[in-house]
XYZ file of N, CA and C in Angstrom:
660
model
N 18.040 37.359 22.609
C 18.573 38.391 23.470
C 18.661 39.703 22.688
N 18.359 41.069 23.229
C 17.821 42.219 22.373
C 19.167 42.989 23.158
N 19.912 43.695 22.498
C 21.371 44.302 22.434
C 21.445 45.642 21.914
N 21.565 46.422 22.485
C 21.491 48.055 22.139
C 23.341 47.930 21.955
N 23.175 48.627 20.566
C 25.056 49.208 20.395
C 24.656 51.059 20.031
N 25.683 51.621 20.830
C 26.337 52.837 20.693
C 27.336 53.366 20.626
N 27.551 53.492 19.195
C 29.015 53.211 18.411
C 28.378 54.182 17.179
N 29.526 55.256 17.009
C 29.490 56.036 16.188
C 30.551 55.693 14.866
N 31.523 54.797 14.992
C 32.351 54.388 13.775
C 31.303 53.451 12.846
N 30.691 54.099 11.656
C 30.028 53.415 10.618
C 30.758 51.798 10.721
N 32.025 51.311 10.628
C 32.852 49.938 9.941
C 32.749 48.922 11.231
N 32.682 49.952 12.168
C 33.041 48.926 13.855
C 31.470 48.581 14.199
N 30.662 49.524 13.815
C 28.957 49.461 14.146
C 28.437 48.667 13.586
N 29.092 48.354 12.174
C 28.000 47.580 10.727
C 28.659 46.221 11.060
N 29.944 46.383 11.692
C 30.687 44.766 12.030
C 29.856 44.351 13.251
N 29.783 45.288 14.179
C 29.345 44.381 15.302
C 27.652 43.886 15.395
N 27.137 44.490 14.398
C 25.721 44.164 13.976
C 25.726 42.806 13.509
N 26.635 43.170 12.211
C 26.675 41.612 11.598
C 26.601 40.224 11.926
N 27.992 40.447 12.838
C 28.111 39.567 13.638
C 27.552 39.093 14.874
N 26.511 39.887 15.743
C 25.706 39.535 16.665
C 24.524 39.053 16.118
N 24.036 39.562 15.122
C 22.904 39.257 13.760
C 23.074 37.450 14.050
N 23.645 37.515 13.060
C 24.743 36.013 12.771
C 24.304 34.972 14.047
N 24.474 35.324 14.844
C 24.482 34.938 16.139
C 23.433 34.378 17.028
N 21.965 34.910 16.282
C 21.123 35.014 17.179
C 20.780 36.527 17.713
N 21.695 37.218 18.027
C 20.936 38.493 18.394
C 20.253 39.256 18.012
N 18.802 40.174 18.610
C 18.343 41.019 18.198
C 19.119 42.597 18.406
N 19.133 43.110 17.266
C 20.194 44.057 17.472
C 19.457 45.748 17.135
N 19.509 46.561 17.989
C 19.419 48.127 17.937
C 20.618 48.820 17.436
N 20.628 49.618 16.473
C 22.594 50.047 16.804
C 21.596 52.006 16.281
N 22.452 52.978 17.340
C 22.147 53.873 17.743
C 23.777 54.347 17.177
N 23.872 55.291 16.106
C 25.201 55.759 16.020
C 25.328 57.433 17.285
N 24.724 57.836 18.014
C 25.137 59.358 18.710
C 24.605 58.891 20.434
N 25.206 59.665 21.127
C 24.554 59.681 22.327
C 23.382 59.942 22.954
N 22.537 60.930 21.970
C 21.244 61.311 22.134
C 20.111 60.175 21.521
N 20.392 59.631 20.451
C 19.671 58.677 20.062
C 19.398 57.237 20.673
N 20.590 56.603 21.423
C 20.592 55.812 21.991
C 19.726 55.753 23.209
N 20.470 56.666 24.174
C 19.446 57.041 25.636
C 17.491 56.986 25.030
N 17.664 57.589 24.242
C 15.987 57.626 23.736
C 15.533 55.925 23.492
N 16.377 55.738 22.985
C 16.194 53.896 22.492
C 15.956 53.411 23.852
N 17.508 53.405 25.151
C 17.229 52.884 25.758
C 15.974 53.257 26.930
N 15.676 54.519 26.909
C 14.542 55.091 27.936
C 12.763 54.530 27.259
N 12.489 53.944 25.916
C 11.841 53.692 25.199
C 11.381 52.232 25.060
N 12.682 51.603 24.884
C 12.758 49.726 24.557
C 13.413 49.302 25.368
N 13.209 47.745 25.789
C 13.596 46.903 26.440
C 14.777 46.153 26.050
N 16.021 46.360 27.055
C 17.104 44.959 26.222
C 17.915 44.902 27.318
N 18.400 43.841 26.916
C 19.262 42.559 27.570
C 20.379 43.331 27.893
N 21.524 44.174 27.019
C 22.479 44.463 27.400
C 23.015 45.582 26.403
N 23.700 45.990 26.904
C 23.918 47.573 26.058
C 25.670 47.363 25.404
N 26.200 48.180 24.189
C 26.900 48.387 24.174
C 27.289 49.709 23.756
N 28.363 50.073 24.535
C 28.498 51.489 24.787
C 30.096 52.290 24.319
N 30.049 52.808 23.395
C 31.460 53.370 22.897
C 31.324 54.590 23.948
N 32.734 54.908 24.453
C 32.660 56.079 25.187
C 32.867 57.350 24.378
N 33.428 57.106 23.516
C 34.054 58.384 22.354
C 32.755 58.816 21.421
N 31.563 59.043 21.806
C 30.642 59.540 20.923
C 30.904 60.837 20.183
N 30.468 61.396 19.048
C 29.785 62.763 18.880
C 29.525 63.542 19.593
N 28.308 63.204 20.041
C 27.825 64.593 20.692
C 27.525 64.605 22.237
N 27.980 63.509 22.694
C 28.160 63.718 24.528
C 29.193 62.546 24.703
N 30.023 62.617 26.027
C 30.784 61.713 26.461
C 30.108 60.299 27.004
N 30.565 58.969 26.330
C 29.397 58.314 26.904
C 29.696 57.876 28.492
N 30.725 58.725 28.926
C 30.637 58.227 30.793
C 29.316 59.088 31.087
N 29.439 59.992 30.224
C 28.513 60.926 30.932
C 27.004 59.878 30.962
N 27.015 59.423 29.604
C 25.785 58.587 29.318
C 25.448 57.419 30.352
N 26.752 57.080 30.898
C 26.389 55.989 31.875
C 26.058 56.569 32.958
N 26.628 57.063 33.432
C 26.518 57.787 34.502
C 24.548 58.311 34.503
N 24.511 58.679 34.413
C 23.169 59.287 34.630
C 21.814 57.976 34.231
N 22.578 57.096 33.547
C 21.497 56.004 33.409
C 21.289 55.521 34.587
N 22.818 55.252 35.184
C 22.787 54.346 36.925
C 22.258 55.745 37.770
N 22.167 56.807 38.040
C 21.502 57.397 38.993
C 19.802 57.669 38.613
N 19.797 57.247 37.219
C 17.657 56.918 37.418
C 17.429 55.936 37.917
N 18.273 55.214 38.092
C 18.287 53.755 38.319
C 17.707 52.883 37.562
N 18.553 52.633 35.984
C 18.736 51.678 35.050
C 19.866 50.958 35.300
N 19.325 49.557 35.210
C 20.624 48.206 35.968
C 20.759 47.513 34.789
N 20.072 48.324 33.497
C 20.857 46.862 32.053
C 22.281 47.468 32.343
N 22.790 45.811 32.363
C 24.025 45.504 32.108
C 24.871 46.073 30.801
N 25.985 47.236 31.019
C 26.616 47.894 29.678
C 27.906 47.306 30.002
N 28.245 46.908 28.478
C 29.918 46.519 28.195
C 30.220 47.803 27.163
N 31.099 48.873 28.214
C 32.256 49.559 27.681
C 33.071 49.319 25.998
N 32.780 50.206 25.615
C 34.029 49.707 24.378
C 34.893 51.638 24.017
N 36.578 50.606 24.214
C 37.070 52.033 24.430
C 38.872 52.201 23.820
N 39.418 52.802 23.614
C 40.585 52.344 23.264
C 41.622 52.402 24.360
N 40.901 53.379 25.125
C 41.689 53.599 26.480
C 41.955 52.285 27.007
N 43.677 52.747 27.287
C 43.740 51.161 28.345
C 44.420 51.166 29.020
N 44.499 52.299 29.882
C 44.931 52.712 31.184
C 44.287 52.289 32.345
N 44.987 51.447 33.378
C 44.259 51.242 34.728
C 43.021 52.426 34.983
N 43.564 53.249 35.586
C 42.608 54.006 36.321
C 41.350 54.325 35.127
N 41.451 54.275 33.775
C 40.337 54.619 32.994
C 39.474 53.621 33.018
N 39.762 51.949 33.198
C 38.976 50.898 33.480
C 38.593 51.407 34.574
N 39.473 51.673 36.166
C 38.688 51.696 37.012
C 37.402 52.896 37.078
N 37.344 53.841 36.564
C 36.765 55.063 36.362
C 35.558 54.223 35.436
N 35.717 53.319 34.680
C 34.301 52.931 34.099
C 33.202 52.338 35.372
N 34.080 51.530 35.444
C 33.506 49.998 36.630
C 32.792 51.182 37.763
N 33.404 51.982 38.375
C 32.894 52.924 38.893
C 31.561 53.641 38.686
N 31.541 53.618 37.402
C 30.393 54.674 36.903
C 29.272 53.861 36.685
N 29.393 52.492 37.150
C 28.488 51.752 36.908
C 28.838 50.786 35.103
N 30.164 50.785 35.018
C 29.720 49.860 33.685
C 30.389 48.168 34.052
N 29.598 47.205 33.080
C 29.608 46.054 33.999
C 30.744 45.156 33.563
N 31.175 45.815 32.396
C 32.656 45.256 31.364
C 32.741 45.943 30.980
N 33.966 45.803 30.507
C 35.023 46.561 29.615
C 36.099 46.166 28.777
N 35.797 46.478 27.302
C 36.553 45.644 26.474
C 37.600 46.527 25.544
N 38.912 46.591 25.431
C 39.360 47.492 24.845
C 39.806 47.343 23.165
N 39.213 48.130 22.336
C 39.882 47.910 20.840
C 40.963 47.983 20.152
N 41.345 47.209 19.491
C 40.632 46.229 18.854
C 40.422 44.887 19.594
N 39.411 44.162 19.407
C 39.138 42.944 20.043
C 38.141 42.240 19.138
N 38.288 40.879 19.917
C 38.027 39.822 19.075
C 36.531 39.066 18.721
N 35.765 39.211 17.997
C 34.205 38.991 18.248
C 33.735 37.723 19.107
N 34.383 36.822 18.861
C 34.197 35.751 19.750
C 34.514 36.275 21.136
N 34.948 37.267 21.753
C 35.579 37.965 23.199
C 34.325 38.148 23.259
N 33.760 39.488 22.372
C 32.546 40.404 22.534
C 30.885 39.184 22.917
N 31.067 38.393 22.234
C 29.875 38.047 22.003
C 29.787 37.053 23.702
N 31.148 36.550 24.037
C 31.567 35.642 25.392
C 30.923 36.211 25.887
N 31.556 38.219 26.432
C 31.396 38.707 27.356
C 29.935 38.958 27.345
N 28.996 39.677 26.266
C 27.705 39.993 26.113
C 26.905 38.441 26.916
N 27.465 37.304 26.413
C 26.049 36.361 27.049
C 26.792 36.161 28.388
N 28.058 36.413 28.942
C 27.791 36.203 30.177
C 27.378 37.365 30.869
N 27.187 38.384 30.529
C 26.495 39.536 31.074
C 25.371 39.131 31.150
N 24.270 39.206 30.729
C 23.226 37.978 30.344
C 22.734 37.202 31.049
N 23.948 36.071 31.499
C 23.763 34.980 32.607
C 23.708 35.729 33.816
N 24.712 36.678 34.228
C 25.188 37.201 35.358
C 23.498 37.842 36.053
N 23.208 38.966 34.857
C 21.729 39.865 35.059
C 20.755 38.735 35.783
N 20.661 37.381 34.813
C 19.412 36.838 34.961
C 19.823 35.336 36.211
N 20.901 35.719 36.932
C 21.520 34.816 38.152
C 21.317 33.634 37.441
N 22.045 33.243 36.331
C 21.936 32.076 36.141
C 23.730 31.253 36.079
N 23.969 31.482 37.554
C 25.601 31.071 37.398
C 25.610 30.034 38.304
N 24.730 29.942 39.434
C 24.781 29.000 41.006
C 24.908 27.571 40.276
N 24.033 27.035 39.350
C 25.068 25.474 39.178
C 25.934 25.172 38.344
N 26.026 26.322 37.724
C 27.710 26.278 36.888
C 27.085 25.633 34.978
N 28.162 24.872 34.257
C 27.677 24.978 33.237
C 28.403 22.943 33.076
N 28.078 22.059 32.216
C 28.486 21.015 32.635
C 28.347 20.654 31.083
N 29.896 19.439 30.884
C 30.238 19.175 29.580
C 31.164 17.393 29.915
N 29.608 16.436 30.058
C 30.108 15.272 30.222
C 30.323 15.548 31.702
N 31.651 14.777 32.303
C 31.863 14.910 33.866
C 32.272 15.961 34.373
N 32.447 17.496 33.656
C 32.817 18.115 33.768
C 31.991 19.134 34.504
N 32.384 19.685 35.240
C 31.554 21.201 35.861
C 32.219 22.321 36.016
N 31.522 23.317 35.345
C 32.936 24.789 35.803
C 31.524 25.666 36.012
N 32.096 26.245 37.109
C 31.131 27.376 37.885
C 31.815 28.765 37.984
N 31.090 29.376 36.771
C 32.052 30.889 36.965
C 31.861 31.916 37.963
N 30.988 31.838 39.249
C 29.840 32.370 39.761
C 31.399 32.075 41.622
N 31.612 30.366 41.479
C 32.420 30.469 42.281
C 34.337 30.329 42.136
N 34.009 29.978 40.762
C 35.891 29.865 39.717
C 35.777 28.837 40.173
N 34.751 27.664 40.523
C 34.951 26.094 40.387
C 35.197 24.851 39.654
N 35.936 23.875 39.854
C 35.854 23.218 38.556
C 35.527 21.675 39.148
N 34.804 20.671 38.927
C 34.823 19.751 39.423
C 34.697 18.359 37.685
N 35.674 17.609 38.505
C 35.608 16.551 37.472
C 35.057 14.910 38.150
N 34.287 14.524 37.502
C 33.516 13.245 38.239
C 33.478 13.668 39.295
N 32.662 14.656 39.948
C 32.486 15.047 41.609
C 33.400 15.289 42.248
N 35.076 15.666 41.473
C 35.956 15.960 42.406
C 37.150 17.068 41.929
N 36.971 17.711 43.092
C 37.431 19.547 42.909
C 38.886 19.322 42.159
N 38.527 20.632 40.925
C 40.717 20.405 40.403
C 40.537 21.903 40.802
N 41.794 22.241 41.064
C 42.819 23.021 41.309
C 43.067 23.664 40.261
N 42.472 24.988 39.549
C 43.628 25.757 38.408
C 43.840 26.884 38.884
N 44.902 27.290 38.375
C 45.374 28.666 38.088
C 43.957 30.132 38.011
N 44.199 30.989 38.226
C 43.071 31.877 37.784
C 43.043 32.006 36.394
N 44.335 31.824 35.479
C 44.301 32.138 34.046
C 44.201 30.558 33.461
N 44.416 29.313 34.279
C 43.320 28.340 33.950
C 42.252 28.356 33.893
N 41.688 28.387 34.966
C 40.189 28.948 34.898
C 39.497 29.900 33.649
N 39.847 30.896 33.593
C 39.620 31.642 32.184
C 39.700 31.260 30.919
N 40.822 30.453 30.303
C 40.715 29.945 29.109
C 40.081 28.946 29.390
N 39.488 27.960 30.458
C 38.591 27.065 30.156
C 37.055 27.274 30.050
N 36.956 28.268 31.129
C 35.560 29.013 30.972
C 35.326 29.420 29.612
N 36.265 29.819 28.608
C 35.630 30.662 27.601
C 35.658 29.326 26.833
N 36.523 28.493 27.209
C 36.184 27.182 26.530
C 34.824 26.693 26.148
N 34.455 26.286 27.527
C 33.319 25.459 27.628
C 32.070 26.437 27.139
N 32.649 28.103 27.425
C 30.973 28.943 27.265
C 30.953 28.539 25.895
N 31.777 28.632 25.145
C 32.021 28.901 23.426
C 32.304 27.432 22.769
N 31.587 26.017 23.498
C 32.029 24.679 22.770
C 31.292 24.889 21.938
N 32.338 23.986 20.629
C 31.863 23.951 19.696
C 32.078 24.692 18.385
N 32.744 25.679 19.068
C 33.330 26.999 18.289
C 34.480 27.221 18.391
N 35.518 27.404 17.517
C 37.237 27.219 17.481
C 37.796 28.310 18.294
N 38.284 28.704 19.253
C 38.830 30.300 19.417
C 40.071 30.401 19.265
N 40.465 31.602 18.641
C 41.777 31.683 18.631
C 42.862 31.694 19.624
N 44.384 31.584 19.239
C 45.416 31.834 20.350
C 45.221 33.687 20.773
N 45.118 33.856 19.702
C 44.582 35.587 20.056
C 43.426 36.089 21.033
N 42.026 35.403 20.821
C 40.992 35.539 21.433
C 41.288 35.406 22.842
N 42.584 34.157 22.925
C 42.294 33.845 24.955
C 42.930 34.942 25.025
N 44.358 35.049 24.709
C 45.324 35.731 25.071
C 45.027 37.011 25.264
N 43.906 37.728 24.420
C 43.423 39.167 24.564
C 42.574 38.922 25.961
N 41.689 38.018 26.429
C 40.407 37.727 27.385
C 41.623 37.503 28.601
N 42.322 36.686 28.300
C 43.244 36.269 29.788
C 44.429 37.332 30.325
N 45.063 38.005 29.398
C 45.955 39.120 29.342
C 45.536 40.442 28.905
N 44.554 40.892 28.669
C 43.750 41.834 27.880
C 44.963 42.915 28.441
N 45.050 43.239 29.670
C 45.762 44.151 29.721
C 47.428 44.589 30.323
N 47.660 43.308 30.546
C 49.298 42.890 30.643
C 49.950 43.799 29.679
N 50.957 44.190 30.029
C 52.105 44.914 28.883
C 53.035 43.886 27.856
N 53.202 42.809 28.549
C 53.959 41.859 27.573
C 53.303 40.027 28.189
N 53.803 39.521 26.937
C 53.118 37.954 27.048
C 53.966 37.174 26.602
N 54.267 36.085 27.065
C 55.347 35.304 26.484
C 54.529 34.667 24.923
N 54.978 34.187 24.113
C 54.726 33.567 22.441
C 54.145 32.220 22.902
N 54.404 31.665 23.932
C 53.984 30.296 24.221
C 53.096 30.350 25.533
N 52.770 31.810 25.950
C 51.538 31.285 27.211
C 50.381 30.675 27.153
N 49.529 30.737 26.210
C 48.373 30.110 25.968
C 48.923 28.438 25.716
N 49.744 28.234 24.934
C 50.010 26.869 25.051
C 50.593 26.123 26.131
N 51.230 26.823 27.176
C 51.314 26.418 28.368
C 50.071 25.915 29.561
N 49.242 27.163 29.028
C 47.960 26.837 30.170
C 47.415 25.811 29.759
N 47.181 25.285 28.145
C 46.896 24.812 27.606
C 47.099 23.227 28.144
N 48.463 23.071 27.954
C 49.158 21.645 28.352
C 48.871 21.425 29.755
N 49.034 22.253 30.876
C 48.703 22.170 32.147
C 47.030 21.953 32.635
N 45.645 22.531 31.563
C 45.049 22.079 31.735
C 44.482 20.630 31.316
N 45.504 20.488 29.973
C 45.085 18.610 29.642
C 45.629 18.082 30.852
N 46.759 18.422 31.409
C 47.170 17.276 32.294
C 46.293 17.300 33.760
N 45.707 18.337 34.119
C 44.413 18.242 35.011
C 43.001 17.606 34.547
N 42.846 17.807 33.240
C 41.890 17.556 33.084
C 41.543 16.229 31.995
N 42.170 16.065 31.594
C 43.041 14.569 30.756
C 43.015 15.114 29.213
N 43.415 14.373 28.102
C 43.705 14.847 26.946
C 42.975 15.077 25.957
N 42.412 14.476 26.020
C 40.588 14.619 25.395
C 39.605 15.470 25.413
N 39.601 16.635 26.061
C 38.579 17.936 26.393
C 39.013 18.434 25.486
N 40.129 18.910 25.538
C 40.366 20.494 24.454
C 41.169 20.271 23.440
N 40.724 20.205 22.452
C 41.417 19.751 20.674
C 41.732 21.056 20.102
N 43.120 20.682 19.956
C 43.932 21.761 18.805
C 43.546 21.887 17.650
N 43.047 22.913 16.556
C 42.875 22.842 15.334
C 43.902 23.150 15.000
N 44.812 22.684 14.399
C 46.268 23.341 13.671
C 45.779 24.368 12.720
N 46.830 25.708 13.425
C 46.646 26.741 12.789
C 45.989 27.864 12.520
N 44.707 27.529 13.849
C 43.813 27.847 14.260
C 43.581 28.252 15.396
N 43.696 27.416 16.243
C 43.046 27.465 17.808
C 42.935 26.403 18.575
N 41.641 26.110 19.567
C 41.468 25.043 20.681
C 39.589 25.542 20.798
N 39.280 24.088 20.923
C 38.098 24.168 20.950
C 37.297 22.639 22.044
N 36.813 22.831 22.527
C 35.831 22.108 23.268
C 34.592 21.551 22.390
N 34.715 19.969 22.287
C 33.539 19.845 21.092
C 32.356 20.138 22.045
N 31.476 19.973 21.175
C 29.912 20.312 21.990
C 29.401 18.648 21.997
N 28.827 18.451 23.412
C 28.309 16.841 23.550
C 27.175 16.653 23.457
N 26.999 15.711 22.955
C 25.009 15.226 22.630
C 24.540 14.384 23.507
């Protein structure tokens, strides 16, 4: 997957390279607003990432005018703003996420491949782990062929579960993805959803690493 970043902070640019590198990704990183648009009017990619605070132009401005040539790669926002109406003012302008800093690479990299899935409609039969099925396309969950019931912020920490088996995520990672923009969180919410989804889903799916996180093994 080929990933345009436009990010003018040298430490946040060379991190998020690294780590998409790491990853599998093919990576462009464009530090100004003028350089990027050229990248993206030039080369082909999967999904953009877009700091709004550039140098030398505003990057709403940058979005903005991509969606009226009518360019549909999928851009995830990166911004410190985290005011309602400034999310809604992105989503508006055509951007397809929005992630606010600081945040967590395992978040970034979630949101980038389900952008990804979303572009290339690959959500209609959901994603499946043993008897398990979760469909992010309809917030479905089915176990041995039969529908459970979660919460919407069930749903979310299991989705990032299952997208990311195999890989530990932190109590931080959900809590930023499920609350990203709540003003306050209780110390024990993630371990609540937590316990409520073993008891839907039995005890065996999602393993605690002490000290660490919760992780979904990956099945062979």
């Amino acid at each position: 997957m080929r990933v345009l970043i436009i990010e003018d902070d040298e430490l946040l640019g060379d991190g998020i390279t690294q780590v998409l590198t790491s990853r599998g990704f093919e990576v462009e990183w464009r530090r100004d607003a003028r350089s990027g648009e050229e990248a993206l009017q030039y080369l082909e990619f999967d999904s953009v990432i877009l700091d709004l605070n550039l140098p030398d132009r505003p990057g709403m401005g940058v979005l903005q005018r991509w969606r009226k040539r009518g360019d549909t790669t999928p851009v995830l926002v990166l911004t410190a703003r985290s005011e309602v109406h400034d999310r809604v003012f992105a989503l508006d302008m055509g951007a397809d996420d929005y992630l606010i800093k600081p945040f967590d690479v395992d978040e970034l990299c979630a949101r980038i491949n389900a952008l990804h899935r979303r572009n290339q409609g690959c959500f209609s039969t959901g994603m499946s782990i043993g008897g398990l099925t979760v469909n992010p396309e309809s917030r479905t969950v089915l176990l041995e062929n039969r529908s459970v019931e979660l919460s919407g912020r069930e749903f979310d920490i299991l989705y990032m579960l299952v997208e990311n088996q195999g890989r530990v995520l932190t109590r931080q990672s959900l809590e930023e993805a499920v609350y990203g923009w709540s003003r306050s969180v209780a110390s024990n919410a993630i371990e609540v959803h937590i316990h409520h989804l073993r008891r839907k889903l039995g005890g065996g799916l999602i393993r605690t690493v002490r000290g660490v996180g919760y992780i979904i093994e990956k099945t062979t």
